[in-house]
Amino acid sequence: QHPMLCDGVPHVPPSAATDSDEEDDSDSSTKPIRSEKKKNPVSLFQTGGDPPREKRTKKKTPHKAADSEEETPQKNSNKKGKGKKSKKSKEERAPSPVIEVDNLEEFVLQPAPQGVTIKCRVTRDKKGMDRGLYPTYYLHLDNDKKVFLLAGRKRKKSKTSNYLISIDPTDLSRGGENFIGKLRSNLMGTKFTVFDNGANPDRANADWSNVRQELSAVVYETNVLGFKGPRKMTVIIPGMNADNERVPIRPRNDNDGLLMRWQNKNMDNVIELHNKAPVWNDETQSYVLNFHGRVTHASVKNFQIVHSSDPDYIVMQFGRVADDAFTMDYNYPLCAVQAFAIALSSFDGKLACE
């Protein structure tokens, strides 16, 4: 049975999630050796303008060392699917580590803790009058408590796609105090920018401290089949400083944003990520990625985001588990708003063919 494309052409189906045993076993024999040599993924996201390295390790190591030791085995077994472990998580869905969300606004803008995968679920609500065109998307932690994190909805009357992101599921207004960020596309619907809730540069105060930050940008490239085969995504995010905080990027005009910097190859304090290319599988006649039991439905929307220097470290993954339900897992250095906005961009009308 071939996973079908939206237009019913079976020749290049969308990426599917595979979880075959063979794959896992061959993985587990080679992975441990490779991962020992891997440098700490945290260093991939660090960008300049910081105190020297030695200082950083002294400061951070004492309290980090202990907990990263405990985390590592769990993290690997989760990601790399070492035989037995991944079987278990498939049946019982290994719970994610206890994540405390005391202050929602703070939590959703804070990078995921190092060594912890934050597992979430996105649900799409199409009910109601114009929900078919303007569904509301909700993000919850994928744990027993199902803690609500964010809601997003496309704005009407906007020339380009414009999604508002809110920390209140019932208040998706631009003026409300729950507005936490937005996702805006270009006219073509192929490039997106994610902002926090700061002010437009036109309304800057004297020292620009109130101006909105750009949290991320996403670029979709067509391939020979348009958007119907596996998509190519580039994700651009601000780098992290020596204290593992996001470097604030507050463009003063449209020529200074993440997209322009990336296009002009001005990559100071900017990190470029990509989706992991799915592999063609002759047996299933489809493109596949291993989501280790977190994704169950074939979809062109399924993706994993990685840094080209360490394609085994999944910065974020997103995929379908039911008609209107998706899992979204993210790791350091992303925060919930960045990951949710990147996921929302993949639903956008011009890209979607399902």
mmCIF file of C-alpha atoms in Angstrom:
data_model
loop_
_atom_site.group_PDB
_atom_site.id
_atom_site.type_symbol
_atom_site.label_atom_id
_atom_site.label_comp_id
_atom_site.label_asym_id
_atom_site.label_seq_id
_atom_site.Cartn_x
_atom_site.Cartn_y
_atom_site.Cartn_z
ATOM 1 C CA GLN A 1 0.000 0.000 0.000
ATOM 2 C CA HIS A 2 1.633 3.234 -1.061
ATOM 3 C CA PRO A 3 1.296 6.363 1.018
ATOM 4 C CA MET A 4 -0.551 8.639 -1.366
ATOM 5 C CA LEU A 5 0.016 12.231 -2.174
ATOM 6 C CA CYS A 6 -2.746 14.738 -1.846
ATOM 7 C CA ASP A 7 -3.472 14.577 -5.523
ATOM 8 C CA GLY A 8 -3.459 10.807 -5.526
ATOM 9 C CA VAL A 9 -0.270 10.436 -7.559
ATOM 10 C CA PRO A 10 1.614 7.572 -6.010
ATOM 11 C CA HIS A 11 5.002 8.150 -7.636
ATOM 12 C CA VAL A 12 6.531 10.428 -4.988
ATOM 13 C CA PRO A 13 4.693 9.996 -1.737
ATOM 14 C CA PRO A 14 5.299 12.241 1.252
ATOM 15 C CA SER A 15 7.711 11.339 3.991
ATOM 16 C CA ALA A 16 6.448 8.597 6.208
ATOM 17 C CA ALA A 17 7.526 7.588 9.650
ATOM 18 C CA THR A 18 9.150 4.194 9.818
ATOM 19 C CA ASP A 19 10.087 2.387 12.944
ATOM 20 C CA SER A 20 11.405 -0.891 11.629
ATOM 21 C CA ASP A 21 13.447 -3.128 13.891
ATOM 22 C CA GLU A 22 16.197 -3.606 11.358
ATOM 23 C CA GLU A 23 16.771 0.075 11.268
ATOM 24 C CA ASP A 24 16.971 0.351 15.007
ATOM 25 C CA ASP A 25 19.292 -2.584 15.445
ATOM 26 C CA SER A 26 21.770 -1.469 12.851
ATOM 27 C CA ASP A 27 21.630 1.951 14.431
ATOM 28 C CA SER A 28 22.389 0.808 17.913
ATOM 29 C CA SER A 29 25.510 -1.089 16.936
ATOM 30 C CA THR A 30 27.179 1.950 15.399
ATOM 31 C CA LYS A 31 25.687 4.866 17.264
ATOM 32 C CA PRO A 32 27.381 4.667 20.679
ATOM 33 C CA ILE A 33 30.851 4.788 19.179
ATOM 34 C CA ARG A 34 30.002 7.760 17.031
ATOM 35 C CA SER A 35 28.255 9.734 19.711
ATOM 36 C CA GLU A 36 31.229 9.566 22.067
ATOM 37 C CA LYS A 37 33.277 11.583 19.614
ATOM 38 C CA LYS A 38 30.469 14.080 19.031
ATOM 39 C CA LYS A 39 31.056 17.480 20.474
ATOM 40 C CA ASN A 40 28.506 18.838 22.861
ATOM 41 C CA PRO A 41 25.589 19.981 20.676
ATOM 42 C CA VAL A 42 25.347 23.145 22.777
ATOM 43 C CA SER A 43 28.532 24.473 21.151
ATOM 44 C CA LEU A 44 26.835 24.330 17.731
ATOM 45 C CA PHE A 45 24.534 27.171 18.711
ATOM 46 C CA GLN A 46 27.008 29.450 20.416
ATOM 47 C CA THR A 47 27.874 32.603 18.518
ATOM 48 C CA GLY A 48 30.430 35.339 19.070
ATOM 49 C CA GLY A 49 30.560 38.421 21.218
ATOM 50 C CA ASP A 50 31.059 36.499 24.434
ATOM 51 C CA PRO A 51 33.579 36.100 27.221
ATOM 52 C CA PRO A 52 36.285 33.509 26.439
ATOM 53 C CA ARG A 53 35.399 29.831 26.484
ATOM 54 C CA GLU A 54 37.392 28.825 29.601
ATOM 55 C CA LYS A 55 35.404 31.248 31.660
ATOM 56 C CA ARG A 56 32.184 29.763 30.444
ATOM 57 C CA THR A 57 33.037 26.187 31.317
ATOM 58 C CA LYS A 58 34.110 27.160 34.801
ATOM 59 C CA LYS A 59 30.903 28.989 35.392
ATOM 60 C CA LYS A 60 28.499 26.490 33.914
ATOM 61 C CA THR A 61 30.021 23.088 34.558
ATOM 62 C CA PRO A 62 29.508 22.618 38.288
ATOM 63 C CA HIS A 63 25.746 22.412 38.273
ATOM 64 C CA LYS A 64 25.316 21.296 34.665
ATOM 65 C CA ALA A 65 27.705 18.363 34.744
ATOM 66 C CA ALA A 66 25.708 16.343 37.199
ATOM 67 C CA ASP A 67 22.404 16.629 35.453
ATOM 68 C CA SER A 68 23.691 16.237 31.933
ATOM 69 C CA GLU A 69 25.267 12.931 33.006
ATOM 70 C CA GLU A 70 21.885 11.576 34.019
ATOM 71 C CA GLU A 71 20.103 12.976 31.019
ATOM 72 C CA THR A 72 22.361 11.660 28.320
ATOM 73 C CA PRO A 73 21.428 7.979 28.286
ATOM 74 C CA GLN A 74 17.770 8.809 28.374
ATOM 75 C CA LYS A 75 18.152 11.354 25.620
ATOM 76 C CA ASN A 76 19.992 8.968 23.339
ATOM 77 C CA SER A 77 17.655 6.078 23.854
ATOM 78 C CA ASN A 78 14.810 8.391 23.052
ATOM 79 C CA LYS A 79 16.249 9.768 19.885
ATOM 80 C CA LYS A 80 18.288 7.033 18.406
ATOM 81 C CA GLY A 81 15.861 4.255 19.185
ATOM 82 C CA LYS A 82 18.165 1.652 20.700
ATOM 83 C CA GLY A 83 16.262 -1.574 20.211
ATOM 84 C CA LYS A 84 14.378 -2.296 23.409
ATOM 85 C CA LYS A 85 13.916 1.234 24.645
ATOM 86 C CA SER A 86 12.219 2.501 21.534
ATOM 87 C CA LYS A 87 9.850 -0.479 21.563
ATOM 88 C CA LYS A 88 8.761 0.481 25.040
ATOM 89 C CA SER A 89 8.202 4.105 24.161
ATOM 90 C CA LYS A 90 6.125 3.050 21.219
ATOM 91 C CA GLU A 91 3.728 1.043 23.350
ATOM 92 C CA GLU A 92 3.653 3.059 26.549
ATOM 93 C CA ARG A 93 4.883 6.423 25.236
ATOM 94 C CA ALA A 94 7.719 7.067 27.691
ATOM 95 C CA PRO A 95 6.643 10.088 29.730
ATOM 96 C CA SER A 96 8.583 13.276 29.141
ATOM 97 C CA PRO A 97 10.637 14.559 32.058
ATOM 98 C CA VAL A 98 8.585 16.556 34.538
ATOM 99 C CA ILE A 99 8.455 20.051 33.139
ATOM 100 C CA GLU A 100 7.397 22.823 35.458
ATOM 101 C CA VAL A 101 5.458 25.619 33.831
ATOM 102 C CA ASP A 102 5.160 28.119 36.667
ATOM 103 C CA ASN A 103 5.118 31.227 34.552
ATOM 104 C CA LEU A 104 3.688 30.447 31.132
ATOM 105 C CA GLU A 105 4.948 33.586 29.421
ATOM 106 C CA GLU A 106 8.476 32.962 30.665
ATOM 107 C CA PHE A 107 8.405 29.250 29.857
ATOM 108 C CA VAL A 108 7.301 29.573 26.233
ATOM 109 C CA LEU A 109 10.116 32.029 25.433
ATOM 110 C CA GLN A 110 12.824 30.141 27.306
ATOM 111 C CA PRO A 111 15.124 27.719 25.480
ATOM 112 C CA ALA A 112 14.478 24.060 26.292
ATOM 113 C CA PRO A 113 16.840 22.900 29.052
ATOM 114 C CA GLN A 114 19.939 21.189 27.692
ATOM 115 C CA GLY A 115 19.541 17.441 27.423
ATOM 116 C CA VAL A 116 15.742 17.510 27.781
ATOM 117 C CA THR A 117 13.362 16.947 24.876
ATOM 118 C CA ILE A 118 10.147 18.877 25.428
ATOM 119 C CA LYS A 119 7.380 16.773 23.917
ATOM 120 C CA CYS A 120 4.248 18.555 22.829
ATOM 121 C CA ARG A 121 1.097 17.986 20.865
ATOM 122 C CA VAL A 122 -0.482 20.332 18.347
ATOM 123 C CA THR A 123 -4.214 20.051 17.694
ATOM 124 C CA ARG A 124 -6.057 21.799 14.904
ATOM 125 C CA ASP A 125 -9.622 22.970 15.422
ATOM 126 C CA LYS A 126 -11.543 23.521 12.178
ATOM 127 C CA LYS A 127 -15.008 23.712 13.697
ATOM 128 C CA GLY A 128 -17.122 26.819 13.559
ATOM 129 C CA MET A 129 -17.977 29.282 10.884
ATOM 130 C CA ASP A 130 -14.742 30.248 9.196
ATOM 131 C CA ARG A 131 -12.568 27.750 10.998
ATOM 132 C CA GLY A 132 -12.159 25.805 7.772
ATOM 133 C CA LEU A 133 -10.113 28.701 6.405
ATOM 134 C CA TYR A 134 -8.881 29.984 9.756
ATOM 135 C CA PRO A 135 -8.417 27.015 12.054
ATOM 136 C CA THR A 136 -7.114 27.551 15.566
ATOM 137 C CA TYR A 137 -4.045 25.575 16.563
ATOM 138 C CA TYR A 138 -3.371 24.631 20.178
ATOM 139 C CA LEU A 139 -0.092 23.510 21.708
ATOM 140 C CA HIS A 140 -0.065 21.387 24.868
ATOM 141 C CA LEU A 141 2.657 19.527 26.699
ATOM 142 C CA ASP A 142 2.313 15.875 25.731
ATOM 143 C CA ASN A 143 2.256 14.538 29.278
ATOM 144 C CA ASP A 144 -0.337 13.390 31.783
ATOM 145 C CA LYS A 145 -1.393 16.901 32.694
ATOM 146 C CA LYS A 146 -1.636 18.085 29.054
ATOM 147 C CA VAL A 147 -0.598 21.584 30.144
ATOM 148 C CA PHE A 148 -1.740 24.272 27.689
ATOM 149 C CA LEU A 149 1.155 26.315 26.272
ATOM 150 C CA LEU A 150 0.107 28.321 23.200
ATOM 151 C CA ALA A 151 -2.673 28.963 20.704
ATOM 152 C CA GLY A 152 -2.235 30.280 17.182
ATOM 153 C CA ARG A 153 -4.614 31.496 14.514
ATOM 154 C CA LYS A 154 -4.328 33.106 11.123
ATOM 155 C CA ARG A 155 -5.496 36.708 11.024
ATOM 156 C CA LYS A 156 -8.247 37.602 8.614
ATOM 157 C CA LYS A 157 -7.964 40.659 6.376
ATOM 158 C CA SER A 158 -4.196 40.321 6.231
ATOM 159 C CA LYS A 159 -2.549 40.550 2.799
ATOM 160 C CA THR A 160 0.049 37.937 3.689
ATOM 161 C CA SER A 161 -0.360 35.010 6.024
ATOM 162 C CA ASN A 162 -0.144 36.353 9.503
ATOM 163 C CA TYR A 163 -0.602 34.132 12.541
ATOM 164 C CA LEU A 164 -1.082 35.499 16.034
ATOM 165 C CA ILE A 165 0.310 33.413 18.876
ATOM 166 C CA SER A 166 -1.206 33.746 22.336
ATOM 167 C CA ILE A 167 -0.728 32.295 25.815
ATOM 168 C CA ASP A 168 -4.522 32.320 26.310
ATOM 169 C CA PRO A 169 -6.541 29.785 24.289
ATOM 170 C CA THR A 170 -9.572 32.087 24.304
ATOM 171 C CA ASP A 171 -7.876 35.397 23.502
ATOM 172 C CA LEU A 172 -6.249 35.551 20.090
ATOM 173 C CA SER A 173 -6.417 39.302 19.654
ATOM 174 C CA ARG A 174 -3.512 41.495 18.610
ATOM 175 C CA GLY A 175 -4.156 44.030 21.360
ATOM 176 C CA GLY A 176 -4.649 41.608 24.225
ATOM 177 C CA GLU A 177 -2.027 41.154 26.896
ATOM 178 C CA ASN A 178 -1.843 37.461 26.049
ATOM 179 C CA PHE A 179 -0.380 38.130 22.607
ATOM 180 C CA ILE A 180 3.127 36.643 22.760
ATOM 181 C CA GLY A 181 4.307 36.470 19.178
ATOM 182 C CA LYS A 182 3.420 36.302 15.544
ATOM 183 C CA LEU A 183 4.393 34.536 12.364
ATOM 184 C CA ARG A 184 4.340 36.548 9.146
ATOM 185 C CA SER A 185 4.883 35.278 5.606
ATOM 186 C CA ASN A 186 6.085 36.996 2.464
ATOM 187 C CA LEU A 187 3.643 37.500 -0.420
ATOM 188 C CA MET A 188 4.672 34.231 -2.037
ATOM 189 C CA GLY A 189 4.026 32.315 1.158
ATOM 190 C CA THR A 190 7.455 30.676 1.021
ATOM 191 C CA LYS A 191 9.339 32.702 3.647
ATOM 192 C CA PHE A 192 8.232 33.324 7.199
ATOM 193 C CA THR A 193 9.460 35.438 10.086
ATOM 194 C CA VAL A 194 8.636 34.863 13.750
ATOM 195 C CA PHE A 195 8.471 37.879 16.073
ATOM 196 C CA ASP A 196 7.969 38.179 19.804
ATOM 197 C CA ASN A 197 5.412 40.664 21.141
ATOM 198 C CA GLY A 198 7.642 43.752 21.121
ATOM 199 C CA ALA A 199 6.810 46.966 19.263
ATOM 200 C CA ASN A 200 7.086 47.585 15.533
ATOM 201 C CA PRO A 201 10.325 49.547 14.774
ATOM 202 C CA ASP A 202 8.116 52.514 13.770
ATOM 203 C CA ARG A 203 7.103 52.779 17.410
ATOM 204 C CA ALA A 204 10.546 52.378 18.932
ATOM 205 C CA ASN A 205 11.496 54.219 22.095
ATOM 206 C CA ALA A 206 14.801 56.115 22.298
ATOM 207 C CA ASP A 207 17.037 53.144 23.070
ATOM 208 C CA TRP A 208 15.143 50.594 20.898
ATOM 209 C CA SER A 209 14.688 48.373 23.958
ATOM 210 C CA ASN A 210 10.945 47.934 23.307
ATOM 211 C CA VAL A 211 11.375 46.860 19.678
ATOM 212 C CA ARG A 212 10.271 43.342 18.804
ATOM 213 C CA GLN A 213 12.838 40.587 18.480
ATOM 214 C CA GLU A 214 12.956 38.218 15.549
ATOM 215 C CA LEU A 215 12.942 34.730 17.020
ATOM 216 C CA SER A 216 13.212 32.690 13.844
ATOM 217 C CA ALA A 217 12.744 32.647 10.083
ATOM 218 C CA VAL A 218 11.710 29.749 7.835
ATOM 219 C CA VAL A 219 12.389 29.423 4.120
ATOM 220 C CA TYR A 220 10.662 26.757 2.014
ATOM 221 C CA GLU A 221 12.213 25.829 -1.302
ATOM 222 C CA THR A 222 10.353 24.026 -3.986
ATOM 223 C CA ASN A 223 11.949 20.988 -5.554
ATOM 224 C CA VAL A 224 11.354 19.611 -9.048
ATOM 225 C CA LEU A 225 7.892 18.480 -8.015
ATOM 226 C CA GLY A 226 6.864 21.803 -6.566
ATOM 227 C CA PHE A 227 5.930 21.323 -2.918
ATOM 228 C CA LYS A 228 4.658 17.809 -3.520
ATOM 229 C CA GLY A 229 7.807 15.805 -2.886
ATOM 230 C CA PRO A 230 9.829 16.185 0.294
ATOM 231 C CA ARG A 231 10.086 19.854 1.095
ATOM 232 C CA LYS A 232 13.327 21.648 1.741
ATOM 233 C CA MET A 233 13.200 23.884 4.771
ATOM 234 C CA THR A 234 15.837 26.256 6.059
ATOM 235 C CA VAL A 235 15.317 27.540 9.591
ATOM 236 C CA ILE A 236 17.271 30.581 10.752
ATOM 237 C CA ILE A 237 17.492 31.350 14.458
ATOM 238 C CA PRO A 238 19.478 33.771 16.632
ATOM 239 C CA GLY A 239 22.609 32.254 18.165
ATOM 240 C CA MET A 240 23.117 31.740 21.895
ATOM 241 C CA ASN A 241 25.540 33.669 24.094
ATOM 242 C CA ALA A 242 27.939 32.256 26.698
ATOM 243 C CA ASP A 243 25.145 32.174 29.283
ATOM 244 C CA ASN A 244 23.033 30.052 26.935
ATOM 245 C CA GLU A 245 20.586 32.871 26.340
ATOM 246 C CA ARG A 246 19.295 33.882 22.940
ATOM 247 C CA VAL A 247 21.168 36.783 21.362
ATOM 248 C CA PRO A 248 18.488 39.468 20.890
ATOM 249 C CA ILE A 249 17.991 40.357 17.217
ATOM 250 C CA ARG A 250 15.933 43.555 16.972
ATOM 251 C CA PRO A 251 15.927 44.697 13.343
ATOM 252 C CA ARG A 252 15.409 48.436 12.912
ATOM 253 C CA ASN A 253 13.942 47.939 9.447
ATOM 254 C CA ASP A 254 13.052 45.223 6.968
ATOM 255 C CA ASN A 255 16.584 45.097 5.576
ATOM 256 C CA ASP A 256 18.082 43.995 8.849
ATOM 257 C CA GLY A 257 16.003 40.936 9.749
ATOM 258 C CA LEU A 258 17.049 37.295 9.944
ATOM 259 C CA LEU A 259 15.995 36.638 6.334
ATOM 260 C CA MET A 260 18.041 39.512 4.938
ATOM 261 C CA ARG A 261 21.055 38.589 7.027
ATOM 262 C CA TRP A 262 20.814 35.023 5.808
ATOM 263 C CA GLN A 263 20.357 36.066 2.170
ATOM 264 C CA ASN A 264 23.376 38.379 2.444
ATOM 265 C CA LYS A 265 25.376 35.636 4.176
ATOM 266 C CA ASN A 266 25.872 37.909 7.163
ATOM 267 C CA MET A 267 25.722 35.142 9.758
ATOM 268 C CA ASP A 268 27.019 36.927 12.868
ATOM 269 C CA ASN A 269 24.944 35.672 15.791
ATOM 270 C CA VAL A 270 22.736 33.736 13.382
ATOM 271 C CA ILE A 271 22.436 29.940 13.088
ATOM 272 C CA GLU A 272 21.203 28.110 10.005
ATOM 273 C CA LEU A 273 19.340 24.802 10.393
ATOM 274 C CA HIS A 274 17.744 22.483 7.830
ATOM 275 C CA ASN A 275 15.202 19.733 7.670
ATOM 276 C CA LYS A 276 16.746 16.293 7.571
ATOM 277 C CA ALA A 277 16.381 14.874 4.079
ATOM 278 C CA PRO A 278 14.128 11.810 4.085
ATOM 279 C CA VAL A 279 15.496 8.676 2.475
ATOM 280 C CA TRP A 280 13.694 6.890 -0.351
ATOM 281 C CA ASN A 281 12.568 3.433 0.696
ATOM 282 C CA ASP A 282 12.022 0.992 -2.181
ATOM 283 C CA GLU A 283 10.015 -1.399 -0.096
ATOM 284 C CA THR A 284 7.338 1.110 0.901
ATOM 285 C CA GLN A 285 7.884 3.255 -2.209
ATOM 286 C CA SER A 286 7.989 6.363 -0.057
ATOM 287 C CA TYR A 287 10.351 8.821 1.561
ATOM 288 C CA VAL A 288 10.995 7.911 5.176
ATOM 289 C CA LEU A 289 12.433 9.415 8.329
ATOM 290 C CA ASN A 290 12.749 7.632 11.661
ATOM 291 C CA PHE A 291 10.611 9.417 14.256
ATOM 292 C CA HIS A 292 10.953 6.584 16.792
ATOM 293 C CA GLY A 293 7.270 6.042 17.363
ATOM 294 C CA ARG A 294 6.380 9.741 17.754
ATOM 295 C CA VAL A 295 4.807 10.041 14.284
ATOM 296 C CA THR A 296 2.379 7.536 12.840
ATOM 297 C CA HIS A 297 0.882 9.053 9.671
ATOM 298 C CA ALA A 298 2.591 9.767 6.370
ATOM 299 C CA SER A 299 2.429 13.459 5.536
ATOM 300 C CA VAL A 300 4.391 16.060 3.608
ATOM 301 C CA LYS A 301 4.211 18.061 6.819
ATOM 302 C CA ASN A 302 6.384 15.640 8.807
ATOM 303 C CA PHE A 303 9.859 17.036 9.361
ATOM 304 C CA GLN A 304 12.945 16.990 11.562
ATOM 305 C CA ILE A 305 15.189 20.052 11.929
ATOM 306 C CA VAL A 306 18.933 19.555 12.404
ATOM 307 C CA HIS A 307 22.239 21.443 12.319
ATOM 308 C CA SER A 308 24.387 20.304 9.408
ATOM 309 C CA SER A 309 27.353 19.746 11.759
ATOM 310 C CA ASP A 310 25.417 17.198 13.831
ATOM 311 C CA PRO A 311 22.497 15.654 11.925
ATOM 312 C CA ASP A 312 21.877 13.213 14.796
ATOM 313 C CA TYR A 313 20.895 15.993 17.180
ATOM 314 C CA ILE A 314 17.242 16.682 16.409
ATOM 315 C CA VAL A 315 16.577 20.327 17.250
ATOM 316 C CA MET A 316 12.872 19.866 16.533
ATOM 317 C CA GLN A 317 10.574 17.306 14.985
ATOM 318 C CA PHE A 318 6.985 17.560 13.911
ATOM 319 C CA GLY A 319 4.616 15.000 12.455
ATOM 320 C CA ARG A 320 1.096 13.797 12.100
ATOM 321 C CA VAL A 321 -0.502 11.282 14.457
ATOM 322 C CA ALA A 322 -4.178 11.796 13.485
ATOM 323 C CA ASP A 323 -6.197 13.923 11.075
ATOM 324 C CA ASP A 324 -5.980 17.019 13.228
ATOM 325 C CA ALA A 325 -3.292 16.039 15.734
ATOM 326 C CA PHE A 326 0.470 16.294 15.471
ATOM 327 C CA THR A 327 3.384 15.732 17.807
ATOM 328 C CA MET A 328 5.954 18.500 18.134
ATOM 329 C CA ASP A 329 9.134 17.846 20.094
ATOM 330 C CA TYR A 330 11.844 20.423 20.553
ATOM 331 C CA ASN A 331 15.274 20.614 22.158
ATOM 332 C CA TYR A 332 17.794 23.264 23.160
ATOM 333 C CA PRO A 333 18.197 25.970 21.879
ATOM 334 C CA LEU A 334 14.566 26.345 20.703
ATOM 335 C CA CYS A 335 11.774 27.711 22.854
ATOM 336 C CA ALA A 336 8.100 26.784 22.522
ATOM 337 C CA VAL A 337 7.182 29.947 20.584
ATOM 338 C CA GLN A 338 9.921 29.299 17.996
ATOM 339 C CA ALA A 339 9.005 25.643 17.556
ATOM 340 C CA PHE A 340 5.229 26.272 17.428
ATOM 341 C CA ALA A 341 5.652 29.067 14.865
ATOM 342 C CA ILE A 342 7.876 26.861 12.680
ATOM 343 C CA ALA A 343 5.169 24.180 12.868
ATOM 344 C CA LEU A 344 2.443 26.726 12.000
ATOM 345 C CA SER A 345 4.406 27.797 8.916
ATOM 346 C CA SER A 346 4.159 24.254 7.592
ATOM 347 C CA PHE A 347 0.342 24.441 7.628
ATOM 348 C CA ASP A 348 0.201 27.493 5.480
ATOM 349 C CA GLY A 349 -2.113 27.409 2.472
ATOM 350 C CA LYS A 350 0.377 27.841 -0.329
ATOM 351 C CA LEU A 351 2.525 25.030 0.974
ATOM 352 C CA ALA A 352 -0.074 22.606 2.085
ATOM 353 C CA CYS A 353 -1.289 20.163 -0.524
ATOM 354 C CA GLU A 354 -3.281 17.892 1.729
#
